């Protein structure tokens, strides 16, 4: 999940009786195409290279490093440098592009925190593998390292494996073997039923098969990296008795710890009262209503509420969360840290949802590697 969990402006005009249904439908909607809502206003050149001129927005003026994904298939990585181009525009310096790709004025693009498209873009050698899951064949990247210590990287709702490559850099520095996995009803995973997300409920079965893959190949300890909804999956897996003694640590970026509160935050961001979020809950948690939405059955949202299950946590957990996250409230992570300081640590960043790494990649990397070095035997 990159950016806000989009509930869509159409919900605001839905009839009151159907607003809960509309929210549930939008939240679990099958993955759609990327939206290319930025227009390149100009391309400049100086003795240091190329700059792209964009409209001035909260995104385009955000500190950090980002990527522009273009409608015509290319991408351009942008540096931290931001130059004024009048009251309504800024220029961002290009530090890398798809091989042979040249951005042009009037191109349409999409702003993203997904900085690397492939492991090779991050300077990492990976094998392309397939993991057989209950949903079918799920593609994954495998980056070889220590055969005894593995990291499994789980992306969020609406994202792709590429979004988790930011965490692979930390695991690679530590020498771990990494699996960057996909799961059902994503852009890369197999389609099941109506293609709707179950918010981490059925998806965990696919990621659990990656655990088995690692164990069969010598894994003695596993670190789970979970991004946004990927944290829902990671926490469920770590809490399963079958994996006692195997899951050594959790690294969670912008984790969803309570879906009801997350739905409230996204309702507010979409111009709706937070209270209407409660109208969506029955459509997700009551079997007949959930099937009307297009889900295979009810989602056990209460079992994902780690703000209420804090005493059940047994795995050392590092949380990285942005103070400007308006999609998954940082207060949830703060509450979990405050209730379990013995097992949970929290690093905060001046960043939006899943953009902590982008805001300060060096600090993110150092925080993760230092924390894991202190907990995982070498």
XYZ file of C-alpha atoms in Angstrom:
378
model
C 0.000 0.000 0.000
C 1.655 3.218 -1.164
C -0.029 6.449 -0.151
C -3.575 6.729 1.146
C -5.870 3.721 1.125
C -8.042 5.256 -1.569
C -11.715 5.139 -0.713
C -12.690 7.361 -3.589
C -14.705 10.535 -3.842
C -17.757 8.673 -5.070
C -18.428 7.356 -1.591
C -19.175 10.851 -0.326
C -22.241 10.965 -2.557
C -23.492 7.470 -1.739
C -26.859 7.120 -0.033
C -26.542 6.843 3.727
C -27.959 3.331 3.795
C -25.316 2.131 1.367
C -22.259 4.027 2.538
C -20.914 1.106 4.573
C -21.284 -1.184 1.574
C -19.568 1.372 -0.652
C -16.615 1.757 1.705
C -16.193 -2.006 2.041
C -16.322 -2.420 -1.737
C -13.778 0.317 -2.303
C -11.386 -0.855 0.402
C -11.294 -4.443 -0.884
C -11.485 -3.573 -4.593
C -9.435 -5.656 -7.043
C -6.128 -4.093 -7.927
C -6.512 -1.486 -10.642
C -4.154 0.299 -12.998
C -1.783 2.966 -11.731
C -3.118 6.529 -11.952
C -0.918 8.893 -13.957
C -2.104 12.191 -12.532
C 1.063 14.308 -12.824
C 2.049 16.139 -15.987
C 5.667 16.941 -16.751
C 5.680 20.703 -17.291
C 9.209 20.845 -18.604
C 12.601 19.147 -18.756
C 15.731 21.172 -18.027
C 19.426 20.444 -18.455
C 22.449 21.867 -16.678
C 26.052 20.812 -16.111
C 24.899 18.327 -13.443
C 22.323 16.590 -15.575
C 18.570 16.678 -15.998
C 15.694 18.189 -14.000
C 11.951 17.578 -14.315
C 9.556 20.470 -13.746
C 6.288 19.575 -12.007
C 3.323 21.328 -10.467
C 3.945 22.299 -6.842
C 2.068 19.864 -4.581
C 2.527 18.309 -1.165
C 4.035 15.285 -2.885
C 6.380 17.029 -5.297
C 7.801 19.225 -2.523
C 8.249 16.377 -0.027
C 11.804 15.929 1.252
C 13.517 12.711 0.255
C 14.039 10.539 -2.803
C 11.167 9.281 -4.965
C 10.323 7.809 -8.335
C 8.200 9.012 -11.210
C 6.531 6.174 -13.105
C 5.495 7.210 -16.611
C 2.431 6.228 -18.563
C 4.616 5.254 -21.519
C 6.461 2.675 -19.426
C 9.605 4.392 -18.174
C 10.602 5.664 -14.759
C 12.850 8.366 -13.360
C 14.404 8.463 -9.902
C 14.425 11.883 -8.235
C 16.920 13.247 -5.712
C 16.327 15.297 -2.584
C 17.092 18.505 -4.509
C 14.046 20.756 -4.918
C 14.309 23.978 -6.932
C 11.675 26.714 -7.118
C 10.238 27.449 -10.522
C 7.761 30.117 -9.534
C 4.785 29.989 -7.177
C 3.136 26.978 -8.781
C 6.015 24.756 -9.922
C 9.178 23.032 -8.737
C 12.023 21.155 -10.390
C 13.382 17.830 -9.104
C 16.760 16.501 -10.212
C 16.856 13.139 -12.019
C 19.403 10.648 -10.662
C 18.473 7.614 -12.757
C 16.085 6.402 -15.431
C 14.990 3.267 -17.192
C 17.645 2.294 -19.709
C 17.124 4.311 -22.877
C 14.239 6.331 -21.444
C 14.087 10.121 -21.806
C 11.355 12.092 -19.984
C 9.658 14.762 -22.103
C 7.433 17.739 -21.426
C 3.722 16.815 -21.369
C 4.452 13.200 -20.360
C 1.997 11.867 -17.776
C 3.484 10.298 -14.667
C 2.686 8.872 -11.237
C 4.502 9.886 -8.042
C 5.670 6.921 -5.977
C 7.713 5.846 -2.991
C 8.565 2.650 -4.873
C 12.101 3.686 -5.705
C 13.407 0.520 -7.407
C 11.544 -1.384 -10.108
C 13.652 -4.547 -9.857
C 16.399 -5.933 -7.612
C 18.954 -5.062 -10.309
C 17.930 -1.395 -10.033
C 18.917 -1.587 -6.350
C 22.243 -3.220 -7.179
C 21.064 -6.594 -5.905
C 21.422 -9.922 -7.717
C 18.214 -11.939 -7.429
C 16.829 -15.214 -8.692
C 13.295 -15.216 -10.054
C 11.406 -18.082 -8.435
C 7.846 -19.273 -7.929
C 6.295 -20.333 -4.636
C 3.364 -22.714 -4.816
C 0.559 -21.536 -2.550
C -3.087 -22.478 -1.938
C -3.994 -19.702 -4.395
C -1.600 -20.865 -7.105
C 1.853 -19.862 -8.318
C 3.160 -16.706 -6.637
C 6.268 -15.084 -8.149
C 9.052 -14.089 -5.783
C 12.583 -12.774 -5.816
C 15.250 -14.704 -3.916
C 18.462 -12.949 -2.896
C 20.970 -15.464 -1.541
C 22.943 -14.916 1.657
C 23.279 -16.736 4.971
C 21.349 -20.005 4.507
C 20.414 -20.058 8.207
C 18.986 -16.528 8.469
C 16.255 -15.431 6.072
C 14.216 -12.254 5.651
C 10.781 -12.443 4.067
C 9.488 -9.145 2.688
C 5.721 -8.588 2.438
C 4.332 -5.615 0.524
C 1.107 -3.807 1.322
C -2.358 -3.329 -0.133
C -2.271 -1.994 -3.697
C 1.519 -2.196 -3.888
C 3.893 -4.678 -5.525
C 7.039 -6.613 -4.641
C 9.088 -3.661 -5.856
C 7.917 -1.602 -2.886
C 9.593 -4.019 -0.468
C 13.000 -3.733 -2.140
C 13.753 -0.791 0.140
C 13.913 -3.220 3.057
C 15.940 -5.792 1.128
C 18.911 -3.420 1.175
C 19.049 -3.667 4.976
C 18.744 -7.454 4.930
C 21.478 -7.669 2.281
C 23.820 -5.523 4.393
C 23.318 -8.007 7.241
C 24.007 -10.934 4.916
C 20.560 -12.526 5.161
C 18.941 -14.538 2.417
C 15.816 -12.656 1.304
C 12.528 -13.661 -0.249
C 10.434 -10.836 -1.687
C 7.034 -12.424 -2.053
C 3.714 -11.834 -3.763
C 0.293 -13.161 -2.808
C -3.211 -13.624 -4.187
C -5.240 -10.861 -5.816
C -2.354 -8.472 -6.359
C -0.898 -7.154 -9.590
C 1.592 -10.050 -9.641
C -0.102 -12.853 -7.736
C -2.817 -15.271 -8.899
C -6.411 -14.089 -9.063
C -8.822 -15.902 -6.768
C -12.600 -15.495 -6.853
C -13.626 -11.895 -7.462
C -10.047 -10.672 -7.071
C -10.821 -8.754 -3.875
C -8.411 -8.267 -0.995
C -9.332 -9.832 2.338
C -7.117 -7.299 4.148
C -4.528 -9.886 5.179
C -6.895 -12.710 6.152
C -6.524 -15.210 3.292
C -3.307 -13.631 2.000
C -1.406 -14.953 5.016
C -1.765 -18.522 3.696
C 0.249 -17.606 0.600
C 3.014 -15.924 2.593
C 3.050 -18.862 5.000
C 4.137 -21.050 2.089
C 7.197 -18.803 1.733
C 8.055 -19.716 5.349
C 7.920 -23.392 4.386
C 10.071 -22.741 1.315
C 12.722 -21.087 3.499
C 12.685 -23.804 6.172
C 13.081 -26.570 3.571
C 16.214 -24.772 2.384
C 17.875 -24.449 5.732
C 16.322 -21.425 7.428
C 16.776 -21.612 11.204
C 15.560 -18.095 11.960
C 13.386 -15.726 9.934
C 12.859 -11.971 10.072
C 9.561 -10.747 8.631
C 9.509 -7.316 7.007
C 5.909 -6.093 6.667
C 4.827 -2.916 4.904
C 1.395 -1.498 5.849
C -1.041 -4.387 5.261
C 2.009 -6.629 4.982
C 2.366 -6.088 8.733
C -1.097 -7.629 9.232
C 0.197 -10.766 7.539
C 3.539 -10.714 9.389
C 1.916 -10.391 12.822
C -0.482 -13.266 12.181
C 2.310 -15.541 11.013
C 4.593 -14.642 13.914
C 1.769 -15.326 16.386
C 1.048 -18.806 15.055
C 2.202 -21.573 17.432
C 3.583 -23.525 14.473
C 6.304 -20.896 14.046
C 7.333 -20.638 17.694
C 11.102 -20.263 17.878
C 11.405 -19.660 14.125
C 10.292 -16.042 13.650
C 13.142 -14.137 15.278
C 12.028 -10.545 14.687
C 9.531 -8.292 12.949
C 10.381 -5.090 11.075
C 7.142 -3.229 10.329
C 6.859 -0.039 8.288
C 3.617 1.963 8.700
C 1.846 -1.108 10.076
C -1.909 -1.594 10.066
C -2.542 -2.543 13.709
C -6.291 -1.877 13.857
C -8.358 -1.883 10.660
C -11.288 0.004 12.159
C -9.078 2.945 13.092
C -7.400 2.847 9.680
C -10.775 2.931 7.912
C -11.743 5.904 10.094
C -8.593 7.777 9.090
C -9.210 7.153 5.425
C -12.845 8.192 5.668
C -11.700 11.477 7.175
C -9.154 11.900 4.407
C -11.891 11.324 1.832
C -14.109 14.037 3.342
C -16.400 11.746 5.316
C -17.042 11.730 9.059
C -14.844 9.186 10.841
C -17.952 7.660 12.387
C -19.180 6.279 9.067
C -16.304 3.789 9.192
C -18.391 1.739 11.604
C -21.004 1.326 8.873
C -18.439 -0.610 6.816
C -17.503 -3.100 9.529
C -20.566 -5.403 9.227
C -20.032 -5.583 5.462
C -16.569 -7.004 6.165
C -17.172 -9.148 9.248
C -20.667 -10.672 8.790
C -20.616 -13.609 6.392
C -23.718 -12.933 4.233
C -22.928 -9.205 3.977
C -19.265 -9.878 3.157
C -20.275 -12.213 0.347
C -22.561 -9.474 -0.997
C -19.511 -7.210 -1.160
C -17.771 -9.908 -3.208
C -15.590 -11.431 -0.504
C -15.282 -15.209 -0.060
C -16.548 -14.909 3.513
C -16.292 -12.849 6.676
C -12.988 -11.202 7.634
C -12.006 -11.618 11.263
C -10.989 -7.982 11.753
C -10.890 -8.286 15.544
C -8.057 -10.809 15.245
C -5.980 -8.146 13.451
C -6.442 -5.629 16.282
C -3.021 -5.688 17.895
C -3.844 -2.614 19.955
C -6.189 -4.951 21.848
C -3.904 -8.005 21.706
C -0.711 -6.420 22.982
C -0.183 -9.056 25.684
C -0.092 -11.765 23.025
C 2.958 -10.326 21.267
C 6.013 -12.531 21.723
C 8.321 -11.500 18.858
C 10.749 -8.567 19.134
C 9.335 -5.849 16.891
C 10.780 -2.705 15.336
C 8.223 -0.253 13.955
C 9.103 2.570 11.570
C 6.308 5.092 11.149
C 5.853 8.571 9.706
C 4.419 11.386 11.806
C 2.588 12.679 8.708
C 0.924 9.356 7.926
C -2.727 10.249 7.280
C -3.628 6.740 6.136
C -2.465 4.588 9.054
C -2.373 6.744 12.210
C 0.988 6.746 13.996
C -0.923 6.801 17.290
C -1.571 3.074 16.830
C 2.150 2.346 16.719
C 2.798 4.656 19.652
C 0.139 2.889 21.713
C 1.636 -0.519 20.948
C 5.118 0.695 21.887
C 3.834 2.263 25.106
C 1.999 -0.884 26.163
C 4.868 -3.270 25.304
C 8.154 -1.361 25.656
C 9.799 -4.662 26.577
C 9.344 -6.019 23.078
C 8.410 -3.124 20.741
C 10.626 -0.247 19.600
C 9.422 2.667 17.470
C 11.435 4.897 15.134
C 9.549 7.943 13.868
C 10.182 9.913 10.689
C 8.826 13.153 9.259
C 7.115 11.194 6.510
C 3.824 10.066 5.017
C 2.507 6.534 4.640
C 5.262 3.967 3.882
C 7.630 6.821 3.002
C 9.999 6.704 5.996
C 12.762 5.143 3.888
C 12.279 7.704 1.119
C 12.507 10.606 3.546
C 15.802 9.423 5.041
C 17.095 6.154 3.528
C 20.397 6.252 5.432
C 18.698 6.641 8.802
C 16.114 3.959 7.952
C 18.865 1.545 6.961
C 20.943 2.273 10.066
C 17.959 1.956 12.396
C 16.992 -1.433 10.982
C 20.468 -2.937 10.712
C 21.565 -1.764 14.185
C 18.374 -3.095 15.778
C 18.667 -6.485 14.061
C 22.386 -6.833 14.833
C 21.527 -6.481 18.506
C 18.960 -9.303 18.320
C 19.933 -11.833 15.683
C 23.027 -14.015 16.274
C 25.691 -13.918 13.578
